Each structure stands twice: as C-alpha cells, then as structure tokens.
mmCIF file of C-alpha atoms in Angstrom:
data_model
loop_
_atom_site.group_PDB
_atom_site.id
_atom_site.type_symbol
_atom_site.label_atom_id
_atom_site.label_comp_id
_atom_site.label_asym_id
_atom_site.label_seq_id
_atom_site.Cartn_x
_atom_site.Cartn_y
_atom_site.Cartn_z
ATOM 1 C CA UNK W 1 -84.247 -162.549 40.681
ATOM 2 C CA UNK W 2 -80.437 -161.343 41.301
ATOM 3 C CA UNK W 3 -78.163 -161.054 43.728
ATOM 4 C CA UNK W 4 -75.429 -159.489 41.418
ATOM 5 C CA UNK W 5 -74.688 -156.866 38.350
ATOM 6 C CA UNK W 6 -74.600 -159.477 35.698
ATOM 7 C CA UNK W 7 -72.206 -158.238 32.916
ATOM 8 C CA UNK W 8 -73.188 -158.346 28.909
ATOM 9 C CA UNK W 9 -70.353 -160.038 28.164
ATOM 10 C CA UNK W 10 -68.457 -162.680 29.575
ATOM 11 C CA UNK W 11 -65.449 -165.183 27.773
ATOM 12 C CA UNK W 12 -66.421 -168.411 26.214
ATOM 13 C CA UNK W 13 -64.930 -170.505 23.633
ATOM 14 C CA UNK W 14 -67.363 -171.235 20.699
ATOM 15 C CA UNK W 15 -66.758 -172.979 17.190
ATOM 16 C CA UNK W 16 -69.140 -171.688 14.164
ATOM 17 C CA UNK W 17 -69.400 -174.744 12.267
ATOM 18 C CA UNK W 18 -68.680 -178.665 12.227
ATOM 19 C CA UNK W 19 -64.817 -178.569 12.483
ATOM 20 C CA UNK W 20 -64.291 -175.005 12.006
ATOM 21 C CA UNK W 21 -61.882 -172.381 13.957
ATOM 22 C CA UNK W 22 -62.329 -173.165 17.851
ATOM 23 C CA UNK W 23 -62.562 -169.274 19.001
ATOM 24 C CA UNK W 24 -61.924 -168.195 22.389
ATOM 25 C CA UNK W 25 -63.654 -164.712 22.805
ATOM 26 C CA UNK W 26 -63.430 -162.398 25.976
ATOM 27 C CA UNK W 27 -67.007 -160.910 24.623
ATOM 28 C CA UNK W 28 -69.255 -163.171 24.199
ATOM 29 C CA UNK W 29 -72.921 -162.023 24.960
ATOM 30 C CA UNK W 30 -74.336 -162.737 28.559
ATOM 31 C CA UNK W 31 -78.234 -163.949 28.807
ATOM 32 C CA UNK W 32 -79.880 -160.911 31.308
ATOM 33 C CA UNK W 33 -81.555 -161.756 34.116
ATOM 34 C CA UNK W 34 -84.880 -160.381 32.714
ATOM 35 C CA UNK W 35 -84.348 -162.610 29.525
ATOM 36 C CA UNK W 36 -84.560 -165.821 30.976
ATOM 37 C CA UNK W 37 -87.396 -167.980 30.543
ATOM 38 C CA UNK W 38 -89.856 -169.189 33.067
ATOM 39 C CA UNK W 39 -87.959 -172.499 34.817
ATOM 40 C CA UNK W 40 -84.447 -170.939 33.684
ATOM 41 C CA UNK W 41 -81.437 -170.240 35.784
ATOM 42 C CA UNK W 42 -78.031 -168.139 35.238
ATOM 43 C CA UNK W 43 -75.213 -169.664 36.610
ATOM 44 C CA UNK W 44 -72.072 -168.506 36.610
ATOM 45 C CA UNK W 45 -69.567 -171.534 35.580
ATOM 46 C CA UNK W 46 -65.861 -171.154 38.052
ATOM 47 C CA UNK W 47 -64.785 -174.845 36.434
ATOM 48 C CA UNK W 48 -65.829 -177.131 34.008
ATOM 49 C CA UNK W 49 -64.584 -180.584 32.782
ATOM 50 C CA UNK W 50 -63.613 -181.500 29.076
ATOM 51 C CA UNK W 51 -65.360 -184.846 28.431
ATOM 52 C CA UNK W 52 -64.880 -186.721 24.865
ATOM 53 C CA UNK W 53 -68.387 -186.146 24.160
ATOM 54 C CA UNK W 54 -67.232 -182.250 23.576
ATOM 55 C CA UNK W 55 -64.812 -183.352 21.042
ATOM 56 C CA UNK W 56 -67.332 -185.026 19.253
ATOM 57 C CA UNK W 57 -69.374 -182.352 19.178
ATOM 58 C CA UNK W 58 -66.637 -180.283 17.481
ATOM 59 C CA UNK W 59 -65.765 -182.888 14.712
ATOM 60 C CA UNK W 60 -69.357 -183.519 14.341
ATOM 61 C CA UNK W 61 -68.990 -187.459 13.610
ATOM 62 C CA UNK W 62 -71.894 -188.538 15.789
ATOM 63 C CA UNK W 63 -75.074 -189.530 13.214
ATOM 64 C CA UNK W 64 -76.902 -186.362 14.768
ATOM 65 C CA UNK W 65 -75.457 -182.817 14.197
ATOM 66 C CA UNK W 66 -74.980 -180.199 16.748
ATOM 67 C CA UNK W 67 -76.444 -177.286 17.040
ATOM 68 C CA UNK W 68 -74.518 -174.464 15.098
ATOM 69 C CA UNK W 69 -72.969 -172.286 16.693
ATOM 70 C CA UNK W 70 -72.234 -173.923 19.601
ATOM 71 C CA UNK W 71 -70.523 -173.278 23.643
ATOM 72 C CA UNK W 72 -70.074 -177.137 24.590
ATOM 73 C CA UNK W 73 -69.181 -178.255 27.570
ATOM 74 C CA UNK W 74 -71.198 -179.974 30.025
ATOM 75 C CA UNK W 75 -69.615 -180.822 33.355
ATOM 76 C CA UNK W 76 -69.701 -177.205 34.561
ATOM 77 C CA UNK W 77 -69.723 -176.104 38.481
ATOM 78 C CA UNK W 78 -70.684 -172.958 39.471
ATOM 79 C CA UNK W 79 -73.804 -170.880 41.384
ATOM 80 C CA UNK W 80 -77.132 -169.548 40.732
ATOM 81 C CA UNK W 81 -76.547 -165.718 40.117
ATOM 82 C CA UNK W 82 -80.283 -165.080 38.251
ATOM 83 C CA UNK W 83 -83.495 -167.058 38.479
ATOM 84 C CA UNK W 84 -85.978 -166.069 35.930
ATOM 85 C CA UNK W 85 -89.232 -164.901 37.039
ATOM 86 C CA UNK W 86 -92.110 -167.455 37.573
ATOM 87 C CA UNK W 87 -89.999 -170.342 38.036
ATOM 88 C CA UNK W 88 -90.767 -172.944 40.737
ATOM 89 C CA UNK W 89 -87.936 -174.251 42.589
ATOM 90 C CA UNK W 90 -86.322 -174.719 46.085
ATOM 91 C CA UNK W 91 -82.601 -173.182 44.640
ATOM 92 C CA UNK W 92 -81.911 -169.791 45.595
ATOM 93 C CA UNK W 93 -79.256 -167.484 44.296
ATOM 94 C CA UNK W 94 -75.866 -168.306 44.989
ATOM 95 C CA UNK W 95 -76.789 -172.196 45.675
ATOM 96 C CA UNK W 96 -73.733 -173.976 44.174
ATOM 97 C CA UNK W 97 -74.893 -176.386 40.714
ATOM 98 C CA UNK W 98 -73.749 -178.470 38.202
ATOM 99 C CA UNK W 99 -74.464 -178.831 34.947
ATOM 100 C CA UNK W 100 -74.214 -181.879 33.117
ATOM 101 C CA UNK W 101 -74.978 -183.313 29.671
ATOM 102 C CA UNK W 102 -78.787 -183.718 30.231
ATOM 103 C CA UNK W 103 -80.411 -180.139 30.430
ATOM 104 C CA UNK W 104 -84.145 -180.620 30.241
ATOM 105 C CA UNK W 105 -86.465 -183.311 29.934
ATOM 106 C CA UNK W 106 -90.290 -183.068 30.081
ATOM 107 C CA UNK W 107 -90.469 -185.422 33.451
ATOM 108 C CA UNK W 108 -94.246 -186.192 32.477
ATOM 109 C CA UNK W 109 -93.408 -188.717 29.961
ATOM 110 C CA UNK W 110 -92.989 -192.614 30.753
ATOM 111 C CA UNK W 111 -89.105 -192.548 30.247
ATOM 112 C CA UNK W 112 -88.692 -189.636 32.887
ATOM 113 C CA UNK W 113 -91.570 -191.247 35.296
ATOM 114 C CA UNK W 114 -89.387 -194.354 35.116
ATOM 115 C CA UNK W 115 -86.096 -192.384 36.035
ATOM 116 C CA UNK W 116 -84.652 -192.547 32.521
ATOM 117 C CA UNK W 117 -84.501 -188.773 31.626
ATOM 118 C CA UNK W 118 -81.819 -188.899 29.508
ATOM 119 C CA UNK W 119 -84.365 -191.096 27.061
ATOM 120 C CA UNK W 120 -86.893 -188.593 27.049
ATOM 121 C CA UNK W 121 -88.127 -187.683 23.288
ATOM 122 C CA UNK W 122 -87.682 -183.781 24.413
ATOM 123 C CA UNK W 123 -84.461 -183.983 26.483
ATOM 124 C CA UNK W 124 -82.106 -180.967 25.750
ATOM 125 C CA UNK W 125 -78.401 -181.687 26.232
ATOM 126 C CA UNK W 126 -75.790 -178.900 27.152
ATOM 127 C CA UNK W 127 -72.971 -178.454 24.700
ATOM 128 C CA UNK W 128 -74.945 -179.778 21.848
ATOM 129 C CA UNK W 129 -78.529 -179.492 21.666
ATOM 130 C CA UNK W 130 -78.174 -175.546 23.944
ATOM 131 C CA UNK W 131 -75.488 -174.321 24.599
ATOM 132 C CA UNK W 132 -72.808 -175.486 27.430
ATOM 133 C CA UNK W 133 -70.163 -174.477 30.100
ATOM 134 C CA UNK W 134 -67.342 -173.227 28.161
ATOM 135 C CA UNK W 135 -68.220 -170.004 29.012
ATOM 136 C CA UNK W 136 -68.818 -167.929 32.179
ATOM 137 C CA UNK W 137 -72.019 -167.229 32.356
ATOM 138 C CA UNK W 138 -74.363 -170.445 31.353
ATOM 139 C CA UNK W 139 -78.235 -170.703 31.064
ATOM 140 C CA UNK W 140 -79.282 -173.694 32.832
ATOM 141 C CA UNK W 141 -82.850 -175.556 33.772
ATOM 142 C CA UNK W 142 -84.025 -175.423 37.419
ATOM 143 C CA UNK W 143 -85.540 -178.889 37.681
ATOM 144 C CA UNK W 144 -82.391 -180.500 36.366
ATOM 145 C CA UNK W 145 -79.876 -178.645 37.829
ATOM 146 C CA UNK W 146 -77.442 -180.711 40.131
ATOM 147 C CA UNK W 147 -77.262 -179.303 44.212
ATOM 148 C CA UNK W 148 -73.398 -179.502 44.934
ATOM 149 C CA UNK W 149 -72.964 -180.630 48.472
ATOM 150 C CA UNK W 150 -71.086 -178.373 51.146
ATOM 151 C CA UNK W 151 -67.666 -179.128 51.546
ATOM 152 C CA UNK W 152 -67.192 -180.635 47.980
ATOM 153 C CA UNK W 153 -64.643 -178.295 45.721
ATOM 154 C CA UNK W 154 -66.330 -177.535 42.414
ATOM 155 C CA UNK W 155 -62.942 -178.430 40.788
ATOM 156 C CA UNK W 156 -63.944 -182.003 41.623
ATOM 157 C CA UNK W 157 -67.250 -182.131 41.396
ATOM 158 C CA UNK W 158 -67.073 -180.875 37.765
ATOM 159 C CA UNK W 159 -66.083 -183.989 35.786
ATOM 160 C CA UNK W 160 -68.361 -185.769 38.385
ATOM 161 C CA UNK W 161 -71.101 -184.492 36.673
ATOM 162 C CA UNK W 162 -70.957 -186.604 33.753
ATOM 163 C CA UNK W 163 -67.701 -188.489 33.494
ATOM 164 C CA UNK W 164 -68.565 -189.554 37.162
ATOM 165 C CA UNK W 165 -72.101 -190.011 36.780
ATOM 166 C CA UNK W 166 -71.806 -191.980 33.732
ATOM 167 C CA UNK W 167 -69.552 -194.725 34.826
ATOM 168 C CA UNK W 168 -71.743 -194.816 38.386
ATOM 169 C CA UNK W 169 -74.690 -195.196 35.902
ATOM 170 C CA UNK W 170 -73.107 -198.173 34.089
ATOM 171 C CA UNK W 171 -71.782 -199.987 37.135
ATOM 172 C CA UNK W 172 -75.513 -199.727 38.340
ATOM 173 C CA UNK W 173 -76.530 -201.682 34.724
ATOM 174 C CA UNK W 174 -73.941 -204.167 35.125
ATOM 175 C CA UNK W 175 -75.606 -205.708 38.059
ATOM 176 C CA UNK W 176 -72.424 -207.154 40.052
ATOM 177 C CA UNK W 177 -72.533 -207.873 43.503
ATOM 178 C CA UNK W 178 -69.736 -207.597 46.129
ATOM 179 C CA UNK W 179 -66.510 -209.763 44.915
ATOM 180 C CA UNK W 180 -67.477 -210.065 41.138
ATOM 181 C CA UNK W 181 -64.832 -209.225 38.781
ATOM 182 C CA UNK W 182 -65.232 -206.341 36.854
ATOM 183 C CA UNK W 183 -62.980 -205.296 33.846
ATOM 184 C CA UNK W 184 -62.930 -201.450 32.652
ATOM 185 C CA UNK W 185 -61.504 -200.665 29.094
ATOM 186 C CA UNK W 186 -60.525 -197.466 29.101
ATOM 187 C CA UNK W 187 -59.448 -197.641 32.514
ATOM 188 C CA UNK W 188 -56.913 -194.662 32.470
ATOM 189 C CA UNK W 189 -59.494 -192.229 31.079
ATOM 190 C CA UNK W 190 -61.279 -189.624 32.280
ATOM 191 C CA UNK W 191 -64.601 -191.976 32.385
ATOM 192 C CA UNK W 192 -62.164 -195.116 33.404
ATOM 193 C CA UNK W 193 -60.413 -193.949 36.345
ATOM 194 C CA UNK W 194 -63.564 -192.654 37.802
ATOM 195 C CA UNK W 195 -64.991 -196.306 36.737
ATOM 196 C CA UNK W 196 -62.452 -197.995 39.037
ATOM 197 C CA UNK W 197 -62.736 -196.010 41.986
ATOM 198 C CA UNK W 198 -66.337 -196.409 42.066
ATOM 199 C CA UNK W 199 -66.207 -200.300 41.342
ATOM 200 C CA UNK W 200 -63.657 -200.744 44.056
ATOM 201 C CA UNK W 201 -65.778 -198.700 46.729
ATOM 202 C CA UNK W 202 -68.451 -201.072 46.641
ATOM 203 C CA UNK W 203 -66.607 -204.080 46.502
ATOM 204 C CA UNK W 204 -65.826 -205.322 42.973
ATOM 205 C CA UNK W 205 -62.415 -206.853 42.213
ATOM 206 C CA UNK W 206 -61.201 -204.286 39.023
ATOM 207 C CA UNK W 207 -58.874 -204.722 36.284
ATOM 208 C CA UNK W 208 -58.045 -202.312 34.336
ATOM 209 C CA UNK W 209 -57.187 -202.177 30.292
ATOM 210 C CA UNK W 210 -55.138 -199.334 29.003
ATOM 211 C CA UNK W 211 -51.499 -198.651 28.197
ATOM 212 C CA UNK W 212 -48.920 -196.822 28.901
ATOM 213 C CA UNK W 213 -47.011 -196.855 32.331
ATOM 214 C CA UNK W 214 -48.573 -193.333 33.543
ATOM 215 C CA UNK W 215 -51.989 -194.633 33.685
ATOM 216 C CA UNK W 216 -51.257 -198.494 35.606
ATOM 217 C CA UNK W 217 -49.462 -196.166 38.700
ATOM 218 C CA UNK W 218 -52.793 -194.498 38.662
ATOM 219 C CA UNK W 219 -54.469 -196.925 38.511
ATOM 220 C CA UNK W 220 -52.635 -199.172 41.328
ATOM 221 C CA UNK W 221 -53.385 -195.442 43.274
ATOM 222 C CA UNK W 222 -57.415 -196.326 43.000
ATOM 223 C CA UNK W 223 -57.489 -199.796 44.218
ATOM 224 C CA UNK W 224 -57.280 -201.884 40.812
ATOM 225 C CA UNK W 225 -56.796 -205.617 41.574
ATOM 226 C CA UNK W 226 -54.725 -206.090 38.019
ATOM 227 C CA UNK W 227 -53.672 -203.637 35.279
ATOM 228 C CA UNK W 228 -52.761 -205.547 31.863
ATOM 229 C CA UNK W 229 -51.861 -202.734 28.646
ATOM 230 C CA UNK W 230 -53.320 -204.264 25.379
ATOM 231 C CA UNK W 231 -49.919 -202.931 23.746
ATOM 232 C CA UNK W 232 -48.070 -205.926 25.448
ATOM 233 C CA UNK W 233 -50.964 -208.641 23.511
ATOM 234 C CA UNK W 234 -50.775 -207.912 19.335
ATOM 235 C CA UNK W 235 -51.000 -211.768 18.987
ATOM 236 C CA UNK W 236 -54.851 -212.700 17.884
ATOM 237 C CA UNK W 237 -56.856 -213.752 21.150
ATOM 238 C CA UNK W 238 -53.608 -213.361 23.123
ATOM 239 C CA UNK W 239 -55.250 -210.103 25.095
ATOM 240 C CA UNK W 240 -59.133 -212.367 25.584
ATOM 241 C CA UNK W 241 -56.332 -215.570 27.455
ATOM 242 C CA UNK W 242 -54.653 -212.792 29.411
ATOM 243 C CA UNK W 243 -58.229 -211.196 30.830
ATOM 244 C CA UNK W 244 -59.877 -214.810 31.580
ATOM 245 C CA UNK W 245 -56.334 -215.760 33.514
ATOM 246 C CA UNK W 246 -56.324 -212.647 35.825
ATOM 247 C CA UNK W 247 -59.930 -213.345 36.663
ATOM 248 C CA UNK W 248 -60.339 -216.401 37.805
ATOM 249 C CA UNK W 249 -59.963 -218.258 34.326
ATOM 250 C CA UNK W 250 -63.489 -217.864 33.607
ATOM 251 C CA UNK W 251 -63.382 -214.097 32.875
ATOM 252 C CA UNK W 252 -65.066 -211.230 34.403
ATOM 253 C CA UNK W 253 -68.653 -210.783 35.695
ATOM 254 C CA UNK W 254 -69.035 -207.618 33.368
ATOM 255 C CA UNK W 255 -66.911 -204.938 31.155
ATOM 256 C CA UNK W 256 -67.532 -201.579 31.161
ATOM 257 C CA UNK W 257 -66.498 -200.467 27.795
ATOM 258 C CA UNK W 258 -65.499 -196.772 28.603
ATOM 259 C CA UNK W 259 -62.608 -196.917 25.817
ATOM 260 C CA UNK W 260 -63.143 -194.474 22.380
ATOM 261 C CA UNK W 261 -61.293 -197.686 20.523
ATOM 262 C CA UNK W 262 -64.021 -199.941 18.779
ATOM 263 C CA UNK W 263 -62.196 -203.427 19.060
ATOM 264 C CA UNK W 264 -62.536 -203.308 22.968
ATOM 265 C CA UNK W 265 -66.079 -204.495 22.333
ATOM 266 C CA UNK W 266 -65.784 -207.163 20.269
ATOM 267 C CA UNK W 267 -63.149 -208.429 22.498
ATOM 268 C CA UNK W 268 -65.016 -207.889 25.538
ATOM 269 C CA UNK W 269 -68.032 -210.711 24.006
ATOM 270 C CA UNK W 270 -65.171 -212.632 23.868
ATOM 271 C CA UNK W 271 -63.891 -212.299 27.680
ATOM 272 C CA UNK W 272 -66.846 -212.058 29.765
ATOM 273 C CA UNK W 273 -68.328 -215.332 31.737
ATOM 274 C CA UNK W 274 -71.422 -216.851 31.103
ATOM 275 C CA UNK W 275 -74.151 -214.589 32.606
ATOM 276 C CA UNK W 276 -71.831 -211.653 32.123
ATOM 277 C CA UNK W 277 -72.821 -207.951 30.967
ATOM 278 C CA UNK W 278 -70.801 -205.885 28.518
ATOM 279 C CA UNK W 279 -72.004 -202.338 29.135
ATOM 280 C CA UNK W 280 -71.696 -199.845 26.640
ATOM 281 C CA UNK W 281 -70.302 -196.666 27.443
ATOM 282 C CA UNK W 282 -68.007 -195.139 25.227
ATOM 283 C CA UNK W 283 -69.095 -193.733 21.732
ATOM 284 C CA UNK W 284 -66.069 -194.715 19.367
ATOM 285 C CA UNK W 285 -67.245 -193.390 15.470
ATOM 286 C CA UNK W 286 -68.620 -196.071 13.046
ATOM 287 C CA UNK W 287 -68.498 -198.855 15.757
ATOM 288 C CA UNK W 288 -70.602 -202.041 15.204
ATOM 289 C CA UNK W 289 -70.683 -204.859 18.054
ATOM 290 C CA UNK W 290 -70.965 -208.227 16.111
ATOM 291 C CA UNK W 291 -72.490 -210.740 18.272
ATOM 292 C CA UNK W 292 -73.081 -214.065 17.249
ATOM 293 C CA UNK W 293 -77.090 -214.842 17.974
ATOM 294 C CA UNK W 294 -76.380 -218.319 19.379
ATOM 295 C CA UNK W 295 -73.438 -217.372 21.529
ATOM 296 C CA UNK W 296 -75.108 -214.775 22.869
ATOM 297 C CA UNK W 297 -78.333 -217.284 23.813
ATOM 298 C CA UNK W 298 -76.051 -220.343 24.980
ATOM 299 C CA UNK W 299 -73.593 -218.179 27.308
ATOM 300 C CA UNK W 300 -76.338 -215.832 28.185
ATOM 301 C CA UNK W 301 -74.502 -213.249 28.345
ATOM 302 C CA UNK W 302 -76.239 -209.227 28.416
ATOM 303 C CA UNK W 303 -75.074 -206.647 25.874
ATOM 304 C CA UNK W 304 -76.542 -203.347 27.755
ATOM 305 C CA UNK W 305 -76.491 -199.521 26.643
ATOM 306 C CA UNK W 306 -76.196 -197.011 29.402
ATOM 307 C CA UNK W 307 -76.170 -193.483 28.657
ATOM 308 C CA UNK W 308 -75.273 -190.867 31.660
ATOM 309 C CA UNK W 309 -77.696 -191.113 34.456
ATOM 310 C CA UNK W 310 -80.421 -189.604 36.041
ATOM 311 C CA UNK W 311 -81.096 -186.803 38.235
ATOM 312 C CA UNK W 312 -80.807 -189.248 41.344
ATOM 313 C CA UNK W 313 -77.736 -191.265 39.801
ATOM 314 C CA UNK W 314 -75.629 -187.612 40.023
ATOM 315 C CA UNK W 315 -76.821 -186.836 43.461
ATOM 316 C CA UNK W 316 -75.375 -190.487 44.430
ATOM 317 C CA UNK W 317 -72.299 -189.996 42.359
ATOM 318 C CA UNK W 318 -71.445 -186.786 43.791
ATOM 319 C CA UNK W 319 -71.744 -188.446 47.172
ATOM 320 C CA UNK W 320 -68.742 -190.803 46.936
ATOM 321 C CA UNK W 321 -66.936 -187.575 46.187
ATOM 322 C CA UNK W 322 -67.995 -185.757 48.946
ATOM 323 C CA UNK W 323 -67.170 -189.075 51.467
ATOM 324 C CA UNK W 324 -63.653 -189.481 49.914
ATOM 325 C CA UNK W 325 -64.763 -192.477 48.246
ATOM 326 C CA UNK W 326 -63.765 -191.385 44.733
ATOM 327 C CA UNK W 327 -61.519 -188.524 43.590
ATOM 328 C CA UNK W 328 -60.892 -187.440 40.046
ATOM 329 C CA UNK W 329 -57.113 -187.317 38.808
ATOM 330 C CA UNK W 330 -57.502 -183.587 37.309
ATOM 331 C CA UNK W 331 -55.416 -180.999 36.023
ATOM 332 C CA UNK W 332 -56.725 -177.647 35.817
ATOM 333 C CA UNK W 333 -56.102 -175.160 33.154
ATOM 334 C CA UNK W 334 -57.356 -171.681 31.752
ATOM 335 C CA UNK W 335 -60.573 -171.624 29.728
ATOM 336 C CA UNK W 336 -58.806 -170.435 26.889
ATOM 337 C CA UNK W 337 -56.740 -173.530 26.547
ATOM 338 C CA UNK W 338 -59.733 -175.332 25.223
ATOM 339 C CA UNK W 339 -58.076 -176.358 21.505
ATOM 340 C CA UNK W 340 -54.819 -177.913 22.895
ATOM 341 C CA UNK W 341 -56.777 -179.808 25.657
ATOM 342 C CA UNK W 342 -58.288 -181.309 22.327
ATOM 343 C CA UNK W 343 -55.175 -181.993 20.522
ATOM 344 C CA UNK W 344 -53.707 -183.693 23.391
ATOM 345 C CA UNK W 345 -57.155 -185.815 24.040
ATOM 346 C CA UNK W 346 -57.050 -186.973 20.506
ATOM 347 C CA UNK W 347 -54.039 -188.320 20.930
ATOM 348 C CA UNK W 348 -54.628 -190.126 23.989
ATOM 349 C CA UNK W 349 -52.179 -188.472 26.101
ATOM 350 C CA UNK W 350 -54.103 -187.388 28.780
ATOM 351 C CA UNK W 351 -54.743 -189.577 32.314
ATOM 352 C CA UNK W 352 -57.716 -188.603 34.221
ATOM 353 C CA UNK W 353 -59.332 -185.542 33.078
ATOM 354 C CA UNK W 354 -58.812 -181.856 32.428
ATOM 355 C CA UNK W 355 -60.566 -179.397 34.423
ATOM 356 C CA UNK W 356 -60.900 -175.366 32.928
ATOM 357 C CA UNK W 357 -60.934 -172.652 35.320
ATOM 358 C CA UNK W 358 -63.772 -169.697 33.307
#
C-alpha cells in the first residue's frame, strides 16, 4: 500500500566498516513497496537528529559490533509513504512517525509485557542492529513506530525521539518528587539540555554541570536553578564541596549522568544525599563505576541503569514538546554534512543538538 512513486534510489550516508570512509551517496538503493515485509513500513525521513550513540556506532568501541554496512541514525521524522501488505496497524500512509533507537521487539515476552522493550532478547535497534535515518527513505516497524502529534514540527520532534525520550526515561527512574534537587552532568548536551527542561517542568530544582560559557546562557534559558563548569574545580573533591553547597549542603536527590566523560560518575557517588539515585545514562568507553559495598548500604543510596524508553515513555516525551514545555536547542544542517557534525561532536563543541534535513 502507496500513496506515491517511490524512487530506487534515494541519498544516505553509510560507512562500510568499523571506522572506515563515512560516504555520502545520492544513490543509495530504496526498499520497494512490494519488498517490505509483513508488519513493515516505508517512511520517508524530512529530518533526523545526530545522537552520540551514532558516533559510537561509527568508531565501533561499544563491546557489541554493528552491523556492517551500516545507515545509522535513529531520531528520524518523517511519514508513512508504503505499508507492506498483511500488516496490522491503525497508521495509514502519510501519518507523520518517528523513528527512534528501538525498532522491534517481540512484545510477547516478560520484558515487553512489563513495558521494558528496549530489554527484550529480540529487540532490533535502528542505526545499528538495521539500518537507520541517515537516509531518505527508511524501513521502519509498524508496532513501534512513534505517532507525531499535529502541530509539532518534525525538526523538533526528531531529537525527541531518543535524546528526549531518554532523559524523560531517566528522570522517571530517579524517582524525585516536586522540589528535590536534581543535578544533570552533561547538562549542555544534546541529552542534558533536554534533561533540564524536562526536570524543571515538573518541578525539580536543576543544576547543571558542563563548561564553557555558551552552554550556562542556555542553560539559564531552560530554567536551571545553578550552573557550576567543572573547569573552574581541578582541586581533588573541590567540584563534590561545590555540588553539596548549591544544594542545600546535603547534595542532590539524584544525578542524571548524561555526560560521555567517565569521572562524572564516580563523582556523582560522591555528591548525592543519602537515599539518592545516580542514574546512568551516558555510555562513555571503558567506564567502570567503583562503589564502595558499605557506602553504598549505609547511605542507601540507588545506582540505576536506564536505557531509552518505551513506546509510552516517547508518546509522553513528545507531549511536553507539543505543550511548549520543552524545546530542543537545534541547528539544522544538510544530510550530507554528516562527518563534520562528528568532528565537531567529538570535540565537544556542540550545545544542544544537530538536526539533518534528508
């Protein structure tokens, strides 16, 4: 089912191998309409975010491998243009969809009955297990496609999808309740930024950690109650005084570690109250937490994973969008751009997140 000539080829931007050439082709082949699978959609992608999780699909220093080749990407925005044949759903062609990390799951298992999809032992992810939104024309799963609401431009619901989604996600685990302090490392990010604005519209008192004097006048944009840049603390503990002090003297309620530097969770054990959560976000490369066992017991304190959300968490995250409530700082840029957006990520130069027109 169609409503359009669907063209056999379309651009994307695809890399071959682990850390190989990052190729931006005008030609790459387009999935027909009578070649998708039963439960399979065609969407074609008008925006899509670039989340760290791509990079790391690209350098390949995660302890699973990508699939090779590989289109990543997976915060794309777009609308049904093909549905394949024998596929039960209520979207119709030309609905408008995200697609975020999590492609597929099974939704019979216990992990999906309980709501956590992403945990499911078959879960597909887009732009690393199949193939993403860096292209125009992406192959998608009906039952875990994302409705976009009316009204809401795709250009910001894109990095809603997961960047959005995540941080909603882990503000869930961290259990805080109206007037609890919250501290978000990372803050200046594409997760972070999205972090505070969604801490702040339900009531939490937010500090943010980054650097750099870009990011705290975005920051003081979204609400944040304090800003403090870890540059200005290189003395040992100096940074874990300065945290406690701006909240309160006992330290936050939780941290949401959205940061791709490793020492902001160690630090954050440090900082939290009693009964406090650290909540694990970001995915810096060889990173252990070292937690001492009876520190841990005597403070109770809560070390928590959350990874992205479920289907319901993105519908709820896409509604503070849609109500004003949050609004991603984003740049937008041509498809083709892809590599340099990279580059400049690496190096940490980039405040909220980039957004790539297909």
């Amino acid at each position: 089912m169609a409503n359009e000539q669907i063209p056999k080829t379309a651009p994307a931007v695809v890399f071959e191998k682990i850390n190989g050439p990052i190729v931006y082709k005008e030609d790459h082949p387009v999935t027909q309409p009578q070649d998708l699978k039963p439960g399979e959609v065609l969407v074609k992608i008008e925006c899509t975010g670039v989340c760290h999780t791509d990079l790391h699909a690209w350098k390949g220093d995660w302890p699973m491998p990508p699939k090779q080749p590989l289109v990543g990407g997976h915060e794309g925005a777009g609308h049904i243009v093909a549905i394949a044949d024998g596929t039960t759903t209520t979207f119709k062609v030309g609905d408008a969809v995200g697609i975020k990390w999590l492609a597929d799951s099974c939704l019979n298992c216990e992990n999906c009955r309980m709501g956590a999809e992403m945990t499911c032992s078959l879960a597909q992810c887009h732009g690393y297990t199949v193939d993403g939104s860096f292209q125009r024309y992406a192959v998608s799963y009906a039952r875990h496609c994302t409705p976009i609401p009316d009204g809401l431009p795709l250009e910001v619901a894109a990095p809603v999808l997961c960047a959005g989604v995540t941080v909603w996600k882990a503000i869930k685990e961290a259990n805080c309740k109206p007037g609890d302090w919250l501290v978000v490392s990372g803050a200046g990010g594409g997760l972070g930024h999205l972090a505070v604005q969604y801490a702040t519209a339900i009531g939490l008192r937010v500090v943010g950690i980054d650097t750099g004097d870009d990011k705290k006048k975005l920051l003081d944009q979204y609400g944040a109650d304090a800003f403090i840049d870890f540059k200005n603390f290189r003395d040992e503990g100096a940074l874990i005084k300065e945290v406690k002090r701006v909240c309160g003297g006992e330290g936050p309620h939780a941290a949401v570690i959205a940061s791709a530097g490793g020492a902001a969770y160690n630090d954050a054990l440090e900082y939290i109250r009693p009964h406090g959560s650290l909540v694990a976000v970001g995915l810096p490369p060889d990173t252990d937490i070292k937690a001492n066992v009876f520190w841990t017991v005597f403070r109770n304190v809560r070390i928590i994973g959350s990874y992205v959300g479920n289907r319901q968490d993105a519908i709820e995250a896409l509604d503070f969008a849609l109500r004003g409530k949050v609004k991603p700082q984003i740049v937008t840029e041509p498809l083709k751009n892809l590599e340099d957006v990279y580059k400049r990520m690496e190096s940490g130069g980039i405040p909220g997140r980039i957004v790539l027109k297909c």
